[in-house]
Structure formats: C-alpha cells, structure tokens
Coordinates of C-alpha atoms in Angstrom, one line a residue:
Chain A
M1 CA 22.8 -23.5 24.0
T2 CA 21.9 -21.9 27.2
D3 CA 19.9 -18.7 26.9
T4 CA 19.1 -16.0 29.3
A5 CA 15.5 -17.0 29.5
T6 CA 16.2 -20.4 31.0
A7 CA 18.7 -18.9 33.4
E8 CA 15.9 -16.9 35.0
V9 CA 13.8 -20.0 35.4
P10 CA 15.9 -22.4 37.4
G11 CA 15.2 -26.1 37.2
Q12 CA 11.7 -27.4 37.2
A13 CA 9.8 -24.1 37.6
R14 CA 6.4 -25.6 38.0
D15 CA 6.4 -25.1 41.7
A16 CA 3.4 -24.1 43.7
G17 CA 4.7 -20.5 44.1
A18 CA 2.7 -17.4 43.0
P19 CA 1.2 -17.8 39.6
V20 CA 2.7 -15.7 36.8
I21 CA -0.7 -14.7 35.5
E22 CA -3.5 -14.4 38.0
A23 CA -7.0 -13.3 37.3
S24 CA -9.7 -13.0 39.9
H25 CA -13.4 -12.3 39.2
L26 CA -12.5 -10.6 36.0
D27 CA -15.3 -8.9 34.1
L28 CA -15.2 -7.3 30.7
T29 CA -18.4 -5.7 29.2
F30 CA -18.4 -4.1 25.8
Q31 CA -21.0 -1.4 25.3
T32 CA -22.5 -1.9 21.8
A33 CA -25.4 -0.4 20.0
D34 CA -27.4 -3.5 20.8
G35 CA -26.7 -3.2 24.5
P36 CA -23.9 -4.5 26.7
V37 CA -22.0 -7.6 25.6
H38 CA -20.5 -9.7 28.4
A39 CA -17.3 -10.8 26.9
L40 CA -15.9 -12.1 30.2
R41 CA -17.8 -12.7 33.5
D42 CA -16.3 -13.7 36.8
V43 CA -13.2 -15.3 35.3
S44 CA -10.8 -16.5 38.0
L45 CA -7.6 -18.4 37.0
G46 CA -4.0 -18.7 38.0
I47 CA -1.4 -19.7 35.5
P48 CA 1.7 -21.2 37.2
K49 CA 5.1 -20.6 35.9
G50 CA 6.2 -22.8 33.1
A51 CA 2.7 -24.1 32.4
F52 CA 1.3 -24.6 28.9
V53 CA -2.3 -23.4 29.2
S54 CA -4.8 -23.8 26.4
F55 CA -8.0 -21.9 26.1
I56 CA -10.7 -23.7 24.2
G57 CA -14.3 -22.9 23.5
P58 CA -16.7 -21.8 20.7
S59 CA -16.3 -18.4 19.2
G60 CA -17.6 -15.6 21.5
C61 CA -16.6 -17.4 24.6
G62 CA -14.0 -14.8 25.4
K63 CA -10.8 -16.9 25.0
T64 CA -9.1 -14.3 22.7
T65 CA -10.5 -11.5 24.8
F66 CA -8.9 -13.0 27.9
L67 CA -5.6 -13.3 26.1
R68 CA -5.9 -9.7 25.0
C69 CA -6.6 -8.6 28.6
I70 CA -3.3 -10.3 29.7
A71 CA -1.5 -8.4 26.9
A72 CA -3.2 -5.1 27.9
L73 CA -4.8 -4.8 24.5
E74 CA -8.2 -4.8 26.2
H75 CA -8.9 -3.4 29.6
P76 CA -11.2 -5.3 32.0
T77 CA -14.2 -3.5 33.5
G78 CA -14.0 -5.4 36.8
G79 CA -12.0 -7.8 38.9
S80 CA -8.2 -7.9 39.0
L81 CA -5.5 -9.2 36.7
T82 CA -1.8 -9.4 37.4
V83 CA 1.0 -10.5 35.2
N84 CA 4.3 -11.2 37.0
G85 CA 2.8 -9.4 40.0
M86 CA 2.2 -6.3 37.9
T87 CA -0.7 -4.8 36.1
P88 CA -0.9 -5.8 32.5
D89 CA 0.1 -2.3 31.4
E90 CA 3.2 -2.4 33.6
A91 CA 4.0 -6.0 32.5
R92 CA 3.9 -4.9 28.8
K93 CA 6.3 -2.1 29.5
A94 CA 8.5 -4.6 31.3
R95 CA 8.5 -6.8 28.1
A96 CA 6.9 -9.6 30.0
Y97 CA 5.3 -11.3 27.0
G98 CA 5.6 -12.0 23.4
Y99 CA 2.4 -12.2 21.4
V100 CA 1.7 -14.4 18.4
F101 CA -1.3 -13.6 16.3
Q102 CA -3.4 -15.8 14.0
A103 CA -1.7 -14.4 10.9
A104 CA 2.1 -14.2 10.8
G105 CA 1.8 -10.5 9.9
L106 CA 5.4 -10.3 8.8
Y107 CA 6.4 -7.1 7.1
P108 CA 6.8 -7.8 3.4
W109 CA 9.5 -5.2 3.0
R110 CA 11.7 -6.8 5.6
T111 CA 13.7 -10.1 5.4
I112 CA 12.9 -12.8 7.9
G113 CA 15.9 -11.7 9.9
R114 CA 14.9 -8.0 9.9
N115 CA 11.3 -9.1 10.8
V116 CA 12.7 -10.8 13.9
A117 CA 14.8 -7.8 14.6
L118 CA 11.7 -5.5 14.6
P119 CA 11.0 -5.7 18.4
L120 CA 14.7 -5.6 19.1
E121 CA 15.1 -2.4 17.2
I122 CA 12.1 -0.8 18.9
M123 CA 13.4 -1.9 22.3
G124 CA 16.9 -0.5 21.6
Y125 CA 19.1 -3.6 21.4
G126 CA 22.6 -3.0 19.9
K127 CA 23.4 -4.3 16.4
A128 CA 25.7 -7.1 17.6
E129 CA 23.2 -8.3 20.1
Q130 CA 20.4 -8.2 17.5
K131 CA 22.4 -10.4 15.3
E132 CA 23.2 -12.9 18.0
R133 CA 19.5 -13.0 19.0
I134 CA 18.2 -13.4 15.5
A135 CA 20.5 -16.3 14.9
R136 CA 19.4 -17.9 18.2
V137 CA 15.7 -17.6 17.8
L138 CA 15.7 -18.6 14.2
E139 CA 17.5 -21.7 15.2
L140 CA 14.9 -22.4 17.9
V141 CA 12.1 -22.3 15.3
E142 CA 14.2 -24.3 12.8
L143 CA 14.5 -21.5 10.3
S144 CA 18.3 -21.1 10.3
G145 CA 19.4 -20.2 6.8
F146 CA 16.3 -18.3 6.0
E147 CA 17.4 -15.1 7.6
N148 CA 17.8 -13.2 4.3
K149 CA 14.7 -14.5 2.6
Y150 CA 11.6 -12.3 2.2
P151 CA 8.3 -13.5 3.6
W152 CA 6.8 -14.2 0.2
Q153 CA 9.5 -16.7 -0.4
L154 CA 8.3 -18.8 2.6
S155 CA 5.3 -21.1 3.1
G156 CA 2.5 -20.2 5.5
G157 CA 3.8 -22.5 8.2
M158 CA 7.4 -21.1 7.9
Q159 CA 6.0 -17.6 8.1
Q160 CA 4.1 -18.5 11.3
R161 CA 7.3 -20.0 12.7
A162 CA 9.1 -16.7 11.9
S163 CA 6.4 -14.8 13.7
I164 CA 7.0 -17.1 16.8
A165 CA 10.7 -16.3 16.5
R166 CA 9.8 -12.6 16.5
A167 CA 7.8 -13.1 19.7
L168 CA 10.7 -15.0 21.3
A169 CA 13.5 -12.6 20.3
F170 CA 13.4 -10.3 23.4
D171 CA 13.3 -13.1 26.0
A172 CA 9.9 -12.5 27.5
D173 CA 9.0 -15.2 30.0
I174 CA 5.4 -15.5 28.7
L175 CA 4.3 -16.4 25.2
L176 CA 0.7 -15.5 24.3
M177 CA -0.5 -17.3 21.3
D178 CA -3.9 -16.5 19.7
E179 CA -4.8 -19.4 17.4
P180 CA -1.4 -19.3 15.8
F181 CA -2.0 -22.4 13.7
G182 CA -5.7 -21.8 13.0
A183 CA -5.1 -20.8 9.3
L184 CA -2.8 -23.7 8.5
D185 CA -3.6 -27.2 7.2
E186 CA -3.7 -30.3 9.4
I187 CA -0.3 -31.7 8.4
V188 CA 1.6 -28.5 8.8
R189 CA -0.3 -27.9 12.0
D190 CA 0.8 -31.3 13.5
R191 CA 4.4 -30.5 12.7
L192 CA 4.3 -27.1 14.2
N193 CA 2.6 -28.5 17.3
E194 CA 5.5 -31.0 17.7
E195 CA 8.0 -28.2 17.2
L196 CA 6.2 -26.0 19.7
M197 CA 6.4 -28.8 22.3
R198 CA 10.2 -29.0 21.8
L199 CA 10.5 -25.2 21.9
W200 CA 8.5 -25.1 25.2
A201 CA 10.7 -27.9 26.7
R202 CA 13.9 -26.0 25.7
T203 CA 12.9 -22.5 26.8
E204 CA 10.5 -23.4 29.7
K205 CA 8.4 -20.4 29.0
T206 CA 4.9 -20.0 30.3
I207 CA 2.6 -20.3 27.3
A208 CA -1.1 -19.3 27.0
F209 CA -2.5 -20.7 23.8
V210 CA -5.9 -20.0 22.3
T211 CA -7.3 -22.7 20.0
H212 CA -10.6 -24.2 18.8
S213 CA -9.1 -27.6 18.2
I214 CA -9.6 -30.2 20.9
P215 CA -6.7 -32.5 19.8
E216 CA -4.4 -29.5 19.6
A217 CA -5.4 -28.4 23.1
V218 CA -5.0 -31.8 24.7
Y219 CA -1.7 -32.6 22.9
L220 CA 0.0 -29.4 23.9
S221 CA -1.2 -28.4 27.3
T222 CA -0.5 -29.0 30.9
H223 CA -3.8 -27.2 31.7
I224 CA -6.8 -27.0 29.5
V225 CA -9.3 -24.2 30.2
V226 CA -12.7 -24.9 28.7
M227 CA -14.8 -21.7 28.2
S228 CA -18.4 -21.1 27.0
P229 CA -20.1 -18.0 25.6
R230 CA -22.8 -15.5 26.6
P231 CA -21.5 -14.5 29.0
G232 CA -17.9 -15.6 28.4
R233 CA -16.8 -17.7 31.4
I234 CA -14.7 -20.7 32.4
T235 CA -16.6 -23.9 32.7
D236 CA -13.8 -26.4 33.4
V237 CA -10.0 -26.4 34.1
I238 CA -8.4 -29.8 33.3
E239 CA -5.0 -30.6 34.5
S240 CA -3.4 -33.0 32.0
P241 CA -1.9 -36.2 33.4
L242 CA 0.1 -36.7 30.2
P243 CA 3.9 -36.8 30.5
K244 CA 5.9 -33.8 29.5
E245 CA 7.5 -35.9 26.7
R246 CA 4.8 -36.2 24.1
P247 CA 5.3 -37.9 20.7
L248 CA 2.5 -37.3 18.1
D249 CA 1.1 -40.8 18.5
I250 CA 0.3 -40.1 22.1
R251 CA -3.0 -39.0 20.6
D252 CA -4.0 -42.6 20.2
T253 CA -3.6 -43.6 23.8
P254 CA -6.6 -44.1 26.1
E255 CA -5.4 -41.3 28.5
F256 CA -5.4 -38.8 25.6
I257 CA -8.8 -39.9 24.4
E258 CA -10.2 -39.6 27.9
I259 CA -9.0 -36.1 28.3
A260 CA -10.3 -35.2 24.9
H261 CA -13.7 -36.7 25.9
R262 CA -13.8 -34.6 29.1
V263 CA -13.0 -31.4 27.1
R264 CA -15.8 -32.2 24.6
E265 CA -18.2 -32.8 27.5
G266 CA -17.2 -29.5 29.0
L267 CA -17.9 -27.7 25.7
R268 CA -21.2 -29.4 25.4
A269 CA -22.2 -28.5 28.9
G270 CA -21.5 -24.9 28.1
Y271 CA -23.9 -25.0 25.2
Q272 CA -26.8 -26.6 27.1
E273 CA -26.9 -24.1 29.9
Chain B
M1 CA 16.1 -14.6 -12.1
S2 CA 17.6 -11.3 -13.3
A3 CA 19.0 -13.0 -16.4
E4 CA 15.5 -14.0 -17.4
R5 CA 13.8 -10.7 -16.8
P6 CA 14.9 -8.8 -20.0
R7 CA 13.9 -11.7 -22.2
R8 CA 10.5 -12.0 -20.7
G9 CA 10.1 -8.2 -20.9
A10 CA 11.0 -8.1 -24.5
G11 CA 8.5 -10.9 -25.3
A12 CA 5.7 -9.0 -23.5
V13 CA 6.5 -5.8 -25.5
L14 CA 6.6 -7.7 -28.8
R15 CA 3.2 -9.3 -28.1
R16 CA 1.8 -5.9 -27.3
I17 CA 2.8 -4.4 -30.7
P18 CA 0.1 -5.7 -33.0
P19 CA -2.9 -4.6 -31.0
V20 CA -1.4 -1.2 -30.2
L21 CA -0.4 -0.7 -33.9
A22 CA -3.9 -1.6 -35.0
M23 CA -5.4 0.9 -32.6
V24 CA -3.1 3.7 -33.7
L25 CA -3.7 3.0 -37.4
G26 CA -7.4 3.0 -36.8
L27 CA -7.3 6.3 -35.0
I28 CA -5.1 7.9 -37.8
G29 CA -7.6 6.6 -40.3
L30 CA -10.5 8.2 -38.4
W31 CA -8.5 11.4 -38.2
Y32 CA -7.9 11.5 -42.0
L33 CA -11.6 10.9 -42.5
A34 CA -12.6 13.6 -40.0
V35 CA -10.4 16.2 -41.8
I36 CA -12.8 16.2 -44.8
P37 CA -16.0 17.5 -43.2
M38 CA -14.0 19.7 -40.8
N39 CA -12.2 21.6 -43.6
V40 CA -14.9 21.4 -46.3
Q41 CA -16.0 25.0 -46.1
E42 CA -12.5 26.4 -46.6
V43 CA -11.8 23.8 -49.4
L44 CA -14.9 24.8 -51.3
T45 CA -14.3 28.5 -50.9
R46 CA -10.8 28.0 -52.4
A47 CA -12.1 25.8 -55.2
E48 CA -14.7 28.4 -56.0
R49 CA -12.0 31.1 -56.2
A50 CA -10.0 28.9 -58.5
G51 CA -13.0 28.8 -60.9
V52 CA -14.3 25.3 -60.1
E53 CA -18.1 25.0 -59.8
V54 CA -19.2 24.1 -56.4
S55 CA -22.7 23.3 -55.1
P56 CA -24.4 25.3 -53.8
P57 CA -22.7 28.2 -55.4
S58 CA -23.7 30.7 -52.7
A59 CA -21.2 31.1 -49.9
V60 CA -24.0 32.1 -47.5
E61 CA -26.0 29.0 -48.3
R62 CA -22.9 26.9 -47.8
R63 CA -22.3 28.4 -44.5
D64 CA -25.7 27.4 -43.2
M65 CA -25.4 23.8 -44.5
G66 CA -24.2 20.8 -42.7
N67 CA -20.6 19.8 -43.4
W68 CA -21.4 16.3 -44.3
A69 CA -24.1 17.5 -46.8
L70 CA -21.4 19.7 -48.5
V71 CA -19.0 16.7 -48.7
V72 CA -21.8 14.6 -50.3
R73 CA -22.7 17.3 -52.9
N74 CA -19.1 18.0 -53.9
P75 CA -17.3 14.7 -53.9
G76 CA -14.9 15.8 -56.7
T77 CA -13.6 19.0 -55.2
L78 CA -12.2 17.8 -51.9
G79 CA -8.6 17.2 -53.0
E80 CA -7.2 20.1 -50.9
S81 CA -8.7 18.8 -47.6
W82 CA -5.4 17.5 -46.4
S83 CA -3.1 20.3 -47.5
L84 CA -4.7 23.5 -46.5
D85 CA -2.4 26.3 -45.1
R86 CA -4.7 27.1 -42.2
P87 CA -7.0 24.0 -41.8
R88 CA -9.6 23.9 -39.1
L89 CA -8.3 20.4 -38.4
P90 CA -4.9 19.6 -39.8
A91 CA -4.2 16.1 -41.2
P92 CA -1.8 13.9 -39.1
H93 CA 1.0 14.3 -41.6
Q94 CA 0.7 18.1 -41.4
V95 CA 1.0 17.9 -37.6
L96 CA 4.0 15.6 -37.9
T97 CA 5.6 17.9 -40.4
E98 CA 5.0 20.9 -38.0
L99 CA 6.4 18.8 -35.1
Y100 CA 9.5 17.9 -37.1
E101 CA 10.0 21.5 -38.3
S102 CA 9.6 23.0 -34.9
T103 CA 12.0 20.5 -33.2
V104 CA 14.6 18.7 -35.3
D105 CA 14.6 21.1 -38.3
E106 CA 14.5 24.3 -36.1
E107 CA 17.4 23.2 -33.9
L108 CA 19.6 21.8 -36.8
N109 CA 19.0 24.3 -39.5
G110 CA 17.3 27.3 -37.9
R111 CA 19.2 30.6 -37.3
R112 CA 18.4 30.4 -33.6
G113 CA 18.8 26.6 -33.4
I114 CA 21.2 24.9 -31.1
V115 CA 23.7 24.1 -34.0
R116 CA 24.1 27.8 -35.1
S117 CA 23.5 29.7 -31.8
G118 CA 24.6 27.2 -29.2
S119 CA 21.3 27.4 -27.3
L120 CA 17.8 26.0 -27.9
S121 CA 15.7 28.0 -30.2
N122 CA 13.0 29.9 -28.5
R123 CA 10.9 29.3 -31.6
G124 CA 11.3 25.5 -31.2
L125 CA 9.1 23.1 -29.3
V126 CA 12.0 21.6 -27.4
Y127 CA 12.7 24.9 -25.7
H128 CA 9.0 25.4 -24.8
A129 CA 8.8 21.8 -23.6
M130 CA 11.8 22.4 -21.3
V131 CA 10.1 25.5 -19.9
T132 CA 7.0 23.5 -19.1
L133 CA 9.0 20.6 -17.7
N134 CA 10.8 22.9 -15.2
A135 CA 7.5 24.2 -13.9
T136 CA 6.1 20.7 -13.8
F137 CA 9.0 19.4 -11.7
V138 CA 9.0 22.2 -9.2
G139 CA 5.2 22.0 -8.9
F140 CA 5.3 18.2 -8.6
L141 CA 7.9 18.5 -5.8
I142 CA 5.9 21.1 -3.9
G143 CA 2.6 19.2 -4.5
T144 CA 4.0 15.9 -3.4
G145 CA 5.7 17.4 -0.3
L146 CA 2.5 19.2 0.7
G147 CA 0.4 16.1 0.0
I148 CA 2.5 13.9 2.2
L149 CA 2.6 16.4 5.0
L150 CA -1.2 16.8 4.9
A151 CA -1.7 13.1 4.9
V152 CA 0.6 12.6 7.9
G153 CA -1.4 15.3 9.7
I154 CA -4.7 13.8 8.7
V155 CA -3.6 10.3 10.0
H156 CA -2.3 11.6 13.3
S157 CA -4.6 14.4 14.2
R158 CA -8.3 14.1 14.6
V159 CA -8.8 17.8 14.0
M160 CA -7.0 17.6 10.7
D161 CA -8.8 14.4 9.8
M162 CA -12.1 16.2 10.2
S163 CA -11.1 19.5 8.6
V164 CA -8.6 19.1 5.9
M165 CA -10.2 16.5 3.6
P166 CA -13.4 18.5 2.8
W167 CA -11.3 21.5 1.8
A168 CA -9.0 19.4 -0.3
I169 CA -12.0 18.1 -2.2
V170 CA -13.5 21.5 -2.6
S171 CA -10.2 22.8 -3.9
Q172 CA -10.4 20.3 -6.8
T173 CA -14.0 21.3 -7.8
I174 CA -12.9 24.8 -8.8
P175 CA -12.0 24.8 -12.5
I176 CA -8.2 25.4 -12.6
V177 CA -8.5 27.6 -15.7
A178 CA -10.7 30.0 -13.7
L179 CA -8.3 30.0 -10.7
A180 CA -5.0 30.1 -12.6
P181 CA -5.1 33.8 -13.7
M182 CA -6.1 34.8 -10.1
I183 CA -3.2 32.9 -8.6
I184 CA -0.8 34.6 -11.1
V185 CA -2.2 38.1 -10.5
V186 CA -2.1 37.7 -6.7
L187 CA 1.5 36.3 -6.8
Y188 CA 2.6 39.0 -9.2
S189 CA 1.2 41.7 -6.9
I190 CA 3.5 40.4 -4.1
G191 CA 6.5 40.3 -6.5
I192 CA 6.5 36.6 -7.4
Q193 CA 6.6 35.8 -11.1
G194 CA 8.2 33.5 -13.6
L195 CA 8.5 29.9 -12.8
L196 CA 7.0 29.9 -9.3
P197 CA 3.4 30.9 -10.1
K198 CA 3.2 28.1 -12.7
A199 CA 4.6 25.7 -10.2
V200 CA 2.0 26.8 -7.6
I201 CA -0.8 26.0 -10.0
S202 CA 0.9 22.7 -10.8
A203 CA 1.2 21.9 -7.1
Y204 CA -2.4 22.9 -6.6
L205 CA -3.4 20.1 -9.0
S206 CA -0.9 17.5 -7.9
F207 CA -1.1 17.6 -4.1
F208 CA -4.7 16.1 -4.1
P209 CA -4.0 12.6 -5.5
V210 CA -1.0 12.4 -3.1
V211 CA -3.1 13.3 -0.1
V212 CA -5.8 10.7 -1.0
G213 CA -3.2 8.0 -1.7
M214 CA -1.0 8.6 1.3
V215 CA -3.9 8.7 3.7
K216 CA -5.0 5.4 2.4
G217 CA -1.4 4.1 2.5
L218 CA -0.6 5.3 6.0
R219 CA -3.9 3.7 7.2
A220 CA -3.1 0.4 5.4
P221 CA -1.7 -1.5 8.4
G222 CA -4.6 -3.6 9.8
P223 CA -5.7 -3.8 13.5
M224 CA -3.4 -6.8 14.0
Q225 CA -0.3 -4.9 12.8
M226 CA -1.3 -2.0 15.1
D227 CA -1.8 -4.4 18.0
L228 CA 1.6 -6.0 17.4
M229 CA 3.1 -2.5 17.7
R230 CA 1.2 -1.9 20.9
T231 CA 2.5 -5.1 22.4
Y232 CA 6.0 -3.7 21.9
S233 CA 4.8 -0.4 23.6
A234 CA 6.1 1.3 20.4
P235 CA 5.7 5.1 20.4
K236 CA 3.8 6.8 17.6
G237 CA 6.9 7.9 15.8
T238 CA 8.2 4.4 15.7
V239 CA 4.9 3.1 14.4
F240 CA 5.1 5.8 11.7
W241 CA 8.6 5.1 10.5
K242 CA 8.7 1.3 10.8
L243 CA 5.1 0.4 9.9
R244 CA 3.0 3.2 8.4
L245 CA 5.5 4.7 6.0
P246 CA 6.8 1.5 4.4
S247 CA 3.2 0.3 4.1
S248 CA 2.2 3.5 2.2
V249 CA 4.9 3.2 -0.5
P250 CA 2.9 1.3 -3.1
Y251 CA 0.0 3.7 -2.5
L252 CA 2.3 6.7 -2.8
F253 CA 3.6 5.6 -6.2
A254 CA 0.1 5.0 -7.6
S255 CA -0.6 8.6 -6.5
L256 CA 2.6 10.0 -7.9
K257 CA 1.7 8.7 -11.4
I258 CA -1.5 10.7 -11.3
A259 CA 0.2 13.6 -9.7
I260 CA 3.0 14.0 -12.3
A261 CA 0.4 14.1 -15.1
A262 CA -1.7 16.6 -13.2
S263 CA 1.5 18.7 -12.6
L264 CA 2.0 18.8 -16.3
V265 CA -1.5 20.0 -16.9
G266 CA -1.2 22.6 -14.2
A267 CA 2.0 23.9 -15.7
I268 CA 0.4 24.2 -19.1
V269 CA -2.7 25.9 -17.8
G270 CA -0.4 28.3 -15.8
E271 CA 1.4 29.2 -19.0
L272 CA -1.8 30.2 -20.9
P273 CA -2.3 33.7 -19.3
V274 CA 1.4 34.5 -19.0
Q275 CA 2.7 34.0 -22.5
Q276 CA 6.3 33.8 -21.5
G277 CA 7.1 30.5 -23.2
G278 CA 6.1 27.0 -22.5
L279 CA 3.8 24.5 -24.3
G280 CA 0.7 26.4 -22.9
A281 CA 1.9 29.7 -24.4
R282 CA 2.6 27.8 -27.7
M283 CA -1.0 26.5 -27.8
L284 CA -2.6 29.8 -27.1
A285 CA -0.3 31.5 -29.7
G286 CA -1.3 28.9 -32.2
S287 CA -5.0 29.5 -31.6
Y288 CA -4.5 33.3 -31.9
Y289 CA -2.9 33.0 -35.3
G290 CA -5.0 30.2 -36.6
Q291 CA -2.0 27.8 -36.6
T292 CA -3.9 24.7 -35.7
A293 CA -1.0 22.5 -36.7
Q294 CA 1.1 24.3 -34.1
I295 CA -1.5 23.6 -31.4
W296 CA -1.7 20.0 -32.3
A297 CA 2.1 19.7 -32.4
A298 CA 2.3 21.2 -28.9
L299 CA -0.5 18.9 -27.7
L300 CA 1.4 15.8 -29.1
M301 CA 4.5 17.1 -27.3
A302 CA 2.6 17.5 -24.1
A303 CA 1.2 14.0 -24.4
A304 CA 4.6 12.5 -25.1
L305 CA 6.0 14.3 -22.1
A306 CA 3.2 13.0 -19.9
A307 CA 3.8 9.5 -21.2
V308 CA 7.5 9.7 -20.5
L309 CA 7.0 11.2 -17.0
V310 CA 4.4 8.5 -16.0
W311 CA 6.7 5.8 -17.4
A312 CA 9.6 7.2 -15.4
I313 CA 7.7 7.1 -12.2
G314 CA 6.7 3.5 -13.0
R315 CA 10.3 2.5 -13.4
I316 CA 11.2 4.2 -10.1
E317 CA 8.3 2.4 -8.5
A318 CA 9.4 -1.0 -9.8
R319 CA 13.0 -0.4 -8.7
T320 CA 12.0 0.8 -5.3
L321 CA 9.5 -2.1 -4.6
R322 CA 12.1 -4.6 -5.8
R323 CA 14.7 -3.1 -3.6
M324 CA 12.3 -3.1 -0.6
G325 CA 11.6 -6.8 -1.3
M326 CA 7.9 -6.2 -2.0
A327 CA 8.0 -7.2 -5.7
Q328 CA 9.6 -10.3 -7.2

C-alpha cells in the first residue's frame, strides 16, 4: 500500500537538507512560587527528516517540555524553534505533527474506529475518506478487525496502538511520542517497539520519542539525545551506527551494548555536574 | 451477553428480597408499637367515656403525664389504639386502607370515579398524584435546562465561574417553604397561576444538583485530553460537543436522579399554599381536618412516585450509557 505520506518523502529522505525541527538556544523558564524553574536552557538541536530521535534523561530534564514546545503546547521564553520551517503554532495549524501521550486517552464512548476518526472529523475530512483512512491506519498498527470494539474491550497495549493510529490518521510528517509505552509491561513494550520500527520503516515519518528506558532508546533511534536536569539541557547527542533493519536480538550485540554504555555514561555525567 | 443479563438481574433481585423484607417488617413492627403511646390519651378518654376505669381518673392529670407512663398504668385498656377514627398516629393497616379507598375503591366504586364518570375522581389520590406529577415534570425540565445552561456558562466564562456558584449556593440555603408563598404571590400578581408557579418552585430546587453535577462533568476531561484537542487546533465549540459533553453524561445522570426527587418535593411544597389539588394540597387538607391517615396515604403516594421517578431515570441512564458504549 502506498500512502500519501510516503509520496511526499521521496526515497531515502535522510539527506543533509534543512532539518524538519530546528531549535537554537532555546530557553524555557517557568515562574513558580519558589522562584524561576529553568525547564530548558540553551537547547540547540536539529532533527533531520526521517530521523528517529529519542530523548532520554531523568525526570525534570526537560525532555517532555521540549516535545511540548515542538507541539506548541508550551511556549519557549527564549531562542528560536522551527517546525517544517514554520513557528510551532503555524506548524500545528498546518497539521504538521501527530502527538501520542503516555496514556492512550481514547474516548470510552467511541469505538476504536470512531476514536481514530476524531481528528479527521475535527479537520473536516469527508465520510468516505475517513473510512478509508481508518482502515489504513488500523492496518498499520495491526488492529484491523477491531474497528467496532470499544476501548474497554482492548488491552492496554492495543489501546496505545489505537492512539498511535489516531495520531497517524491525518498524515502528519512528524510523530511526537511522549513516553508512549511507559505504562506498559516489558513484554508488551518489546512487541510495540518492534512494531513501531516496522511502522517507521513503512511510513518514513520523522519521530521524536521521549523515554526513560535506555534499551528502548538505543533500540529504536537513529539519534539519541541525552538530557540532564536543573537546568534542563542536552549533554550528548549520539548518532546510532546500528543498521535500519533491527531485530529484537540486536540488543545483545556489542555495538548495541556500547551505545547503551555511552548513553549511561552521559546520564551519569549529567548527575555529577 | 444480552441473553445472560435478565437471568443475572433476576438472581440479584431475588437475593435482595430477604434483607429488604426483614427491614420492612421491622419498621412496620416499630410503627405498630409507636402507635400505642402516640394515641394513648385519646384511647383512655374514650375508655373513660365508655365507663372503664382508667388511671389516673383525672383528664387534666393524664394530660400532664408522659405517654409511656400512661401506657404502663393502663395495660388493659389499650385495645382501641389501632382502630381510632382520628388517631394521632394511624396504624399501618389504617393507612393502607385509606390508600386503597382513595385510589382503587374511589375510582372503581365512587360516584366520581373513572368507572362511573369517565374521568379520575378529584377526591382520589390518583388524580392528585397526576396533578403533582405534571408540575414535577415541567419543573424538572425547566430546572434541568437552566442547570445545564448555567453549567455551560460557568465552564466557559470566567465571570460566570466567579459569580454564579455563590448565588446558586445561597439560593439553596433559603427554606423553600418560606419562599414558595412569595413566588406564588409574585407570579399571581403578574397573571401567572396554575401549573407554572408550582413548576417554578420545583425548578428552583432541581436546577442546583444539575449545575453542580454538570460543572463537574464538563470539567472531567483531564489536561491530557485537553492537550490532545489543542494539538488538533480544535475550536472551543468542538471541544464542547466532542469531549466535554459526552464526558459529562454520567455526572448528568447522577444529578438528574437527585433533581427529579427535588422536583417532586418542590411541586408538593408549591401546592401547600394554593390548595388547588395535588398531593401537597391533600396533605394540608388532611392536617386541617385531623385526617392523619389521609396525610400518611398522600406521603406514601409521594414516596412511591419518587421511587418510580428515580428508578426511571436509572433505567434511562443504564440504556444511554450502554448505547454510548460506556457500560458493559
């Protein structure tokens, strides 16, 4: 099946052209009763098209905040941030990204199919096109046949897959994922990681992925961004030498272990400062 | 699944019967017992008139004595306690007899009953219950509509959020029996009478639970749900129809159950000063003429109505939630 998303990203899109997401000297300070909190300080990062970028770090390091800035759910207090060459607000209006939250957050009063249709309804797609898109994205997340089930009839992992389908439904080039598998158990998580890899290979979307699991970050990513807290900042950006084709047992190879080690070192360095 | 449901339902009902029955029998027993001291003065007066010796013989002394003391001193003369014409507290069977006579008997055999006259007897409880029910429904509709509108305003407007709730709370602290005559007089002076004033009082009581429940329900979607809507750049109206309103449905039904019972109370209170039919009028008439059995029969009727109304809302709730997919 060829979908319109891939049509817009011809061939191997990881060229050295302009990054889809570009942050330079980004600052975000929250004013709280206990004084200012520096959620992000001097964050500069370019995310190339088609990349799978993981953000890893302890809580309070600003990884989720950075993702929310890209989604225009938070607004930086300094520096610049562009998404597809636009401001985050413009990019949101141009349907540049789909956002997947930690909880599936499906509407209990809608079937899986209707849940996936939610953004399509809001964005004004016609009935026939909605139907076609629902079928296509449910197939992508391997939930074909569950269209008419209600969320309570699905397991947690299946619900999260449905929420990924919902984020994919309107063909945004960028997928923002905020610890999407954080609430799931290890076995389900492995499976979803594998599926996400396949999905990424098929759709060639640019994915920004927040996690606190080192194996998950190393397994999934082309780029691993290590962050540290107080103030939230980037301490290391690791480009993964792993091949694009990644079976689960790649996690036992020396290359994998070496990258994991480097990530761990980066995290530790952030603590010691 | 649907084939299993009635069986499971019937089992649950059957299991509930013994404890409910025990409770009802216990209450009826207490009631019969309470009738003795409540009616002892009248019973002894009648016994004395009939020539039986009572202790103490002076009516004035008896009046100043405690009821239980009289019961203890005259254990042999209490036979009439449960069959007085005008008891202070009628026995349960007297209330049931009155209930039967003013409903089934009145309609089937009475000169004005539905069998002979073709319309409900205005001396029967059924007629009065219908009068009250009409006001209850109209009041419930007005109150629910008003409650939902206020809740929508409170959720969407900061000014309303700050200003409406305190007034809504204050409105419920004023005793409705004090306010009802004023509402009726004011509305009468601008030419509104009959059903509507009662419905207004009814609505006055029922809008409040709806406001409280709906505000909670409309605010039920968490920050994540609201963020998701923001990522779609959804306008406020869309967020309301697609997220807030469906989220509020379970809260709305919880409120509606309280509101329908409150509506009934409001309608009855609205009928007290007007005396143009209805269970409230019936109760007040009973108290004017010392017909306590009539008061109790009207009370039982009101309680039965309330139970049926709340049950009906519960059924609609179950159906709606099942149809929405939110219940199994």
